[in-house]
Coordinates of C-alpha atoms in Angstrom, one line a residue:
M1 CA -39.2 -61.7 145.5
A2 CA -41.8 -63.7 147.1
T3 CA -43.1 -62.3 150.3
I4 CA -44.8 -64.0 153.2
R5 CA -47.4 -63.0 155.8
L6 CA -46.0 -62.6 159.4
G7 CA -48.4 -64.2 161.8
K8 CA -52.0 -62.9 161.7
S9 CA -50.8 -59.4 160.9
D10 CA -51.2 -57.6 157.5
L11 CA -47.4 -57.2 157.3
H12 CA -45.7 -59.2 154.2
I13 CA -42.0 -59.6 154.4
N14 CA -39.1 -61.2 152.7
P15 CA -38.5 -64.3 154.6
I16 CA -34.9 -63.5 155.1
G17 CA -34.7 -60.1 157.0
L18 CA -31.8 -58.2 158.6
G19 CA -31.0 -58.6 162.4
A20 CA -29.3 -55.0 163.1
N21 CA -27.8 -55.5 166.3
A22 CA -24.5 -54.8 164.6
V23 CA -25.9 -51.5 163.0
G24 CA -24.9 -49.1 165.9
G25 CA -24.7 -51.7 168.6
H26 CA -21.7 -50.4 170.2
N27 CA -22.5 -51.9 173.6
L28 CA -22.4 -55.3 171.7
Y29 CA -19.6 -55.2 169.4
P30 CA -16.5 -53.2 169.7
N31 CA -15.1 -50.9 167.1
L32 CA -18.3 -50.6 164.8
N33 CA -18.2 -48.2 162.0
E34 CA -21.5 -46.3 161.8
E35 CA -21.1 -45.7 158.1
T36 CA -20.6 -49.2 157.3
G37 CA -23.7 -49.9 159.3
R38 CA -25.7 -47.5 157.5
D39 CA -24.4 -49.3 154.2
V40 CA -25.7 -52.5 155.5
V41 CA -29.1 -51.3 155.9
R42 CA -28.8 -49.5 152.4
T43 CA -27.7 -52.8 150.8
A44 CA -30.5 -54.7 152.6
L45 CA -33.2 -52.4 151.2
D46 CA -31.8 -52.2 147.6
L47 CA -31.8 -56.0 147.6
G48 CA -35.3 -56.3 148.5
V49 CA -34.7 -57.1 152.3
N50 CA -37.4 -55.3 153.8
F51 CA -37.8 -56.9 157.2
L52 CA -35.3 -54.9 159.6
D53 CA -35.2 -55.9 163.2
T54 CA -33.7 -53.7 165.8
A55 CA -34.0 -52.8 169.5
F56 CA -33.7 -50.0 171.9
I57 CA -30.9 -51.9 173.8
Y58 CA -28.6 -51.9 170.6
G59 CA -26.6 -48.9 171.2
P60 CA -28.6 -48.2 173.3
G61 CA -30.9 -46.3 171.0
R62 CA -28.2 -45.9 168.3
S63 CA -29.1 -48.7 166.0
E64 CA -32.7 -47.2 165.8
E65 CA -31.2 -43.8 165.0
L66 CA -29.0 -45.1 162.2
I67 CA -31.8 -47.1 160.7
G68 CA -34.2 -44.1 161.0
E69 CA -31.5 -42.0 159.0
V70 CA -31.2 -44.5 156.3
L71 CA -35.0 -44.8 156.0
K72 CA -35.4 -40.9 155.7
E73 CA -33.0 -41.3 152.6
K74 CA -34.3 -44.4 151.0
G75 CA -38.0 -44.1 151.9
R76 CA -40.0 -45.3 154.9
A77 CA -42.4 -47.6 152.8
K78 CA -39.4 -49.8 151.7
A79 CA -39.1 -51.3 155.3
V80 CA -41.1 -53.5 157.6
L81 CA -39.6 -52.2 160.6
A82 CA -39.5 -54.2 164.0
T83 CA -38.2 -53.0 167.2
K84 CA -38.2 -53.6 170.8
G85 CA -38.5 -52.4 174.2
A86 CA -38.4 -53.3 178.0
H87 CA -34.8 -52.4 179.0
K88 CA -34.5 -49.1 181.4
F89 CA -31.7 -47.9 183.5
V90 CA -32.0 -47.4 187.1
D91 CA -29.1 -46.1 189.2
G92 CA -26.7 -47.3 186.3
K93 CA -28.3 -50.9 186.3
V94 CA -30.4 -52.3 183.7
V95 CA -33.9 -53.6 184.6
M96 CA -36.9 -54.8 182.9
D97 CA -40.2 -52.8 182.8
N98 CA -43.3 -54.1 181.0
S99 CA -45.8 -51.6 182.6
P100 CA -48.1 -50.0 180.1
A101 CA -46.9 -46.5 181.0
F102 CA -43.2 -47.7 180.2
L103 CA -44.2 -49.6 177.0
Q104 CA -46.0 -46.7 175.7
Q105 CA -43.2 -44.3 176.4
S106 CA -40.8 -46.8 175.0
V107 CA -42.8 -46.7 171.8
E108 CA -42.7 -42.9 171.6
D109 CA -39.0 -42.8 172.2
S110 CA -38.5 -45.3 169.4
L111 CA -40.7 -43.4 167.0
R112 CA -38.6 -40.3 167.5
R113 CA -35.3 -42.2 167.2
L114 CA -36.6 -43.9 164.0
Q115 CA -37.9 -40.8 162.5
T116 CA -41.3 -42.3 161.7
D117 CA -44.9 -42.0 162.8
Y118 CA -45.5 -45.8 162.8
I119 CA -43.6 -49.2 163.8
D120 CA -44.6 -52.2 161.9
L121 CA -43.8 -54.7 164.7
F122 CA -43.0 -53.7 168.3
Y123 CA -41.9 -56.5 170.7
I124 CA -41.8 -56.7 174.3
H125 CA -38.0 -57.5 174.6
F126 CA -38.0 -59.4 177.8
P127 CA -40.8 -60.2 180.3
D128 CA -40.3 -58.5 183.8
E129 CA -41.4 -60.2 187.2
Q130 CA -44.4 -57.9 188.1
T131 CA -46.6 -56.9 185.3
P132 CA -49.3 -59.4 184.1
K133 CA -48.5 -60.3 180.6
A134 CA -52.2 -59.7 179.0
E135 CA -51.9 -56.2 180.8
A136 CA -48.7 -55.5 178.8
V137 CA -49.9 -56.8 175.5
G138 CA -53.1 -55.0 176.2
A139 CA -51.2 -51.5 176.2
L140 CA -49.6 -52.6 172.9
Q141 CA -53.1 -53.3 171.4
R142 CA -54.2 -49.8 172.3
L143 CA -51.3 -48.3 170.5
K144 CA -52.1 -50.6 167.6
E145 CA -55.6 -49.2 167.6
Q146 CA -53.9 -45.7 167.4
G147 CA -52.0 -46.7 164.4
K148 CA -48.7 -46.2 166.1
I149 CA -47.7 -49.8 165.7
R150 CA -49.1 -52.5 163.3
A151 CA -48.4 -55.8 164.9
I152 CA -47.5 -57.0 168.4
G153 CA -44.6 -59.2 169.4
V154 CA -43.1 -60.8 172.5
S155 CA -39.5 -62.0 172.9
N156 CA -37.9 -64.4 175.4
F157 CA -41.4 -65.5 176.7
S158 CA -41.6 -69.0 178.3
I159 CA -44.7 -71.0 177.2
D160 CA -46.9 -69.9 180.1
Q161 CA -45.8 -66.3 179.7
L162 CA -46.9 -66.5 175.9
K163 CA -50.2 -68.1 176.7
E164 CA -51.0 -65.5 179.2
A165 CA -49.8 -62.7 176.8
N166 CA -52.0 -64.3 174.1
V167 CA -55.1 -64.8 176.2
N168 CA -57.1 -62.2 173.8
G169 CA -55.0 -63.4 170.7
Y170 CA -53.3 -60.3 170.2
V171 CA -49.8 -61.8 169.7
D172 CA -48.5 -62.0 166.1
V173 CA -45.0 -62.9 166.5
L174 CA -42.7 -64.6 169.2
Q175 CA -38.9 -64.1 169.0
S176 CA -36.9 -66.6 171.0
E177 CA -33.7 -68.6 170.9
Y178 CA -33.7 -71.4 168.6
N179 CA -31.1 -73.4 166.5
L180 CA -30.0 -76.9 165.6
F181 CA -28.0 -77.1 168.9
A182 CA -30.8 -75.5 171.0
R183 CA -34.1 -77.0 170.2
D184 CA -36.1 -76.7 173.2
A185 CA -38.7 -74.6 171.5
E186 CA -39.9 -77.6 169.6
K187 CA -41.4 -79.1 172.8
E188 CA -44.2 -76.3 173.4
L189 CA -43.3 -73.0 171.9
L190 CA -43.4 -74.0 168.1
P191 CA -46.5 -76.1 168.2
Y192 CA -48.2 -73.4 170.4
C193 CA -47.4 -70.8 167.7
E194 CA -48.3 -73.0 164.9
A195 CA -51.8 -73.7 166.4
N196 CA -52.4 -70.1 167.1
G197 CA -51.3 -68.4 164.1
I198 CA -48.2 -66.8 165.6
S199 CA -45.0 -66.4 163.6
F200 CA -42.0 -67.9 165.4
V201 CA -38.8 -65.6 164.5
P202 CA -35.6 -67.5 166.0
Y203 CA -32.4 -65.6 167.2
F204 CA -29.0 -66.9 167.3
P205 CA -29.9 -69.2 164.3
L206 CA -26.3 -69.9 163.5
A207 CA -25.4 -70.6 167.5
S208 CA -23.0 -67.7 167.5
G209 CA -21.3 -69.0 164.4
L210 CA -21.0 -72.7 165.4
L211 CA -23.3 -73.7 162.6
G212 CA -21.7 -71.5 159.8
G213 CA -19.2 -74.1 159.0
K214 CA -16.2 -71.7 159.4
Y215 CA -14.5 -73.1 162.6
T216 CA -12.2 -76.0 163.1
K217 CA -11.1 -77.9 166.1
D218 CA -8.1 -75.4 166.3
T219 CA -10.2 -72.2 166.5
T220 CA -9.9 -70.5 169.8
F221 CA -12.4 -67.7 171.2
R222 CA -11.6 -64.8 173.3
D223 CA -15.1 -63.5 173.8
L224 CA -18.2 -64.9 175.6
R225 CA -18.0 -68.0 173.5
A226 CA -14.8 -68.9 175.6
N227 CA -16.9 -69.7 178.6
N228 CA -19.6 -71.5 176.6
P229 CA -19.4 -75.3 177.0
R230 CA -20.7 -75.8 173.4
F231 CA -17.2 -74.3 172.4
Q232 CA -15.0 -76.2 174.7
G233 CA -13.2 -79.3 174.7
E234 CA -14.8 -82.6 173.5
A235 CA -18.1 -81.0 173.3
F236 CA -16.7 -78.6 170.6
A237 CA -15.2 -81.4 168.8
R238 CA -18.4 -83.4 168.6
N239 CA -20.5 -80.3 167.6
L240 CA -17.9 -79.5 164.7
D241 CA -18.2 -83.2 163.6
K242 CA -22.0 -82.7 163.4
V243 CA -21.5 -79.7 161.3
D244 CA -19.1 -81.5 158.9
R245 CA -21.8 -84.0 158.2
L246 CA -23.7 -80.8 156.6
R247 CA -20.9 -80.2 154.0
P248 CA -22.0 -82.9 151.5
I249 CA -25.6 -81.3 151.3
A250 CA -24.0 -78.0 151.0
S251 CA -21.5 -78.9 148.3
Q252 CA -24.2 -80.5 146.2
K253 CA -26.4 -77.4 146.4
N254 CA -23.3 -75.2 145.8
V255 CA -23.8 -73.2 148.8
E256 CA -22.2 -72.8 152.2
V257 CA -23.2 -74.8 155.2
A258 CA -24.9 -71.7 157.0
H259 CA -27.4 -71.6 154.0
V260 CA -28.6 -75.2 154.4
V261 CA -29.0 -74.5 158.3
L262 CA -31.0 -71.5 157.5
A263 CA -33.1 -73.2 154.9
W264 CA -33.9 -76.0 157.4
Y265 CA -35.5 -73.5 159.8
L266 CA -37.6 -72.2 157.1
K267 CA -38.9 -75.8 156.8
Q268 CA -40.0 -75.9 160.4
P269 CA -43.7 -75.2 161.2
A270 CA -44.5 -71.7 162.4
I271 CA -41.0 -70.4 161.3
D272 CA -41.8 -67.7 158.6
A273 CA -38.9 -65.3 158.7
L274 CA -35.2 -65.4 159.7
I275 CA -33.1 -62.4 160.8
P276 CA -29.6 -63.3 160.3
G277 CA -27.2 -60.2 161.1
A278 CA -24.6 -58.5 159.0
K279 CA -21.6 -56.4 159.9
K280 CA -20.7 -55.8 156.2
P281 CA -22.9 -55.2 153.1
E282 CA -21.6 -58.3 151.3
Q283 CA -23.0 -60.6 154.0
V284 CA -26.3 -59.4 153.4
K285 CA -26.0 -60.7 149.9
E286 CA -24.6 -63.9 151.2
N287 CA -27.6 -64.3 153.6
L288 CA -30.1 -63.9 150.6
K289 CA -28.6 -67.3 149.0
T290 CA -30.8 -69.1 151.5
L291 CA -33.6 -68.6 149.4
D292 CA -32.0 -70.6 146.5
V293 CA -31.8 -73.8 148.7
Q294 CA -34.3 -76.3 148.2
L295 CA -34.3 -79.1 150.7
T296 CA -36.0 -82.3 150.1
D297 CA -38.0 -84.1 152.9
A298 CA -35.3 -86.5 153.2
E299 CA -32.7 -84.0 153.6
V300 CA -34.7 -82.2 156.2
E301 CA -35.1 -85.4 158.3
E302 CA -31.5 -86.2 157.9
I303 CA -30.3 -82.7 159.4
S304 CA -32.7 -83.1 162.2
S305 CA -31.6 -86.6 163.2
I306 CA -27.9 -85.4 163.0
F307 CA -28.7 -82.8 165.7
K308 CA -31.1 -84.8 167.8

């Protein structure tokens, strides 16, 4: 399976990774089965999906622990492991901390939970309001020089925060929201990443399932989507009409709408990798069908124009 280089780093990954927030993310998804989560990670590794994306806040901590158990069993060298830190609990509330001392402790804690002596890619998960971004990234650079991490990422940073964080050229990866319904990153973030050798990894690539092609106008929601304007009334109907316009392309290529959408992202400048999630092992196999989709330039432009 062909691999790509992540940013300016020496990490080489399968462009279809695994977003592991449903592996042990009990605070995000109710009634998760941990052995199923382990099987999701095992299946990913067996199929050559080597880019695993997790975070402290998934669990909290439990996702890292489960992945660490599987890597102990399968072999650490099989994975390019990404995790994130910034969240901490103060008097029962979650706050963000990007201070060098906290980031260093976060890396040490993640190493312990993951049962490894190095993390391939460590992200600052969210910016805080007080720490200078170059100072925070500088702390990660020192950890990189010590061999505890191999590459540096930031997540949910604005363009100004990203520029400040990357003042010394240390940032390898930016993770941020981006999908066909949420394209603000095209204005400044994606061009900056392309110009500075930073890989952009989008999250919510299927817009909470809206771009998966599985919903109809009669679908109702009882979770956070119920309060999202994108999933309500006439806006929901219009959005589904846009998704329906992708079905001929998917049918012609004998894949699902979701595969066409994911393949479109990989055609965008600076987007080198995707991290679709999976709650079941068979979903990992489904995600990999994206690599079989070859979009023409005309199809890329057609999809872009549908969602302008």
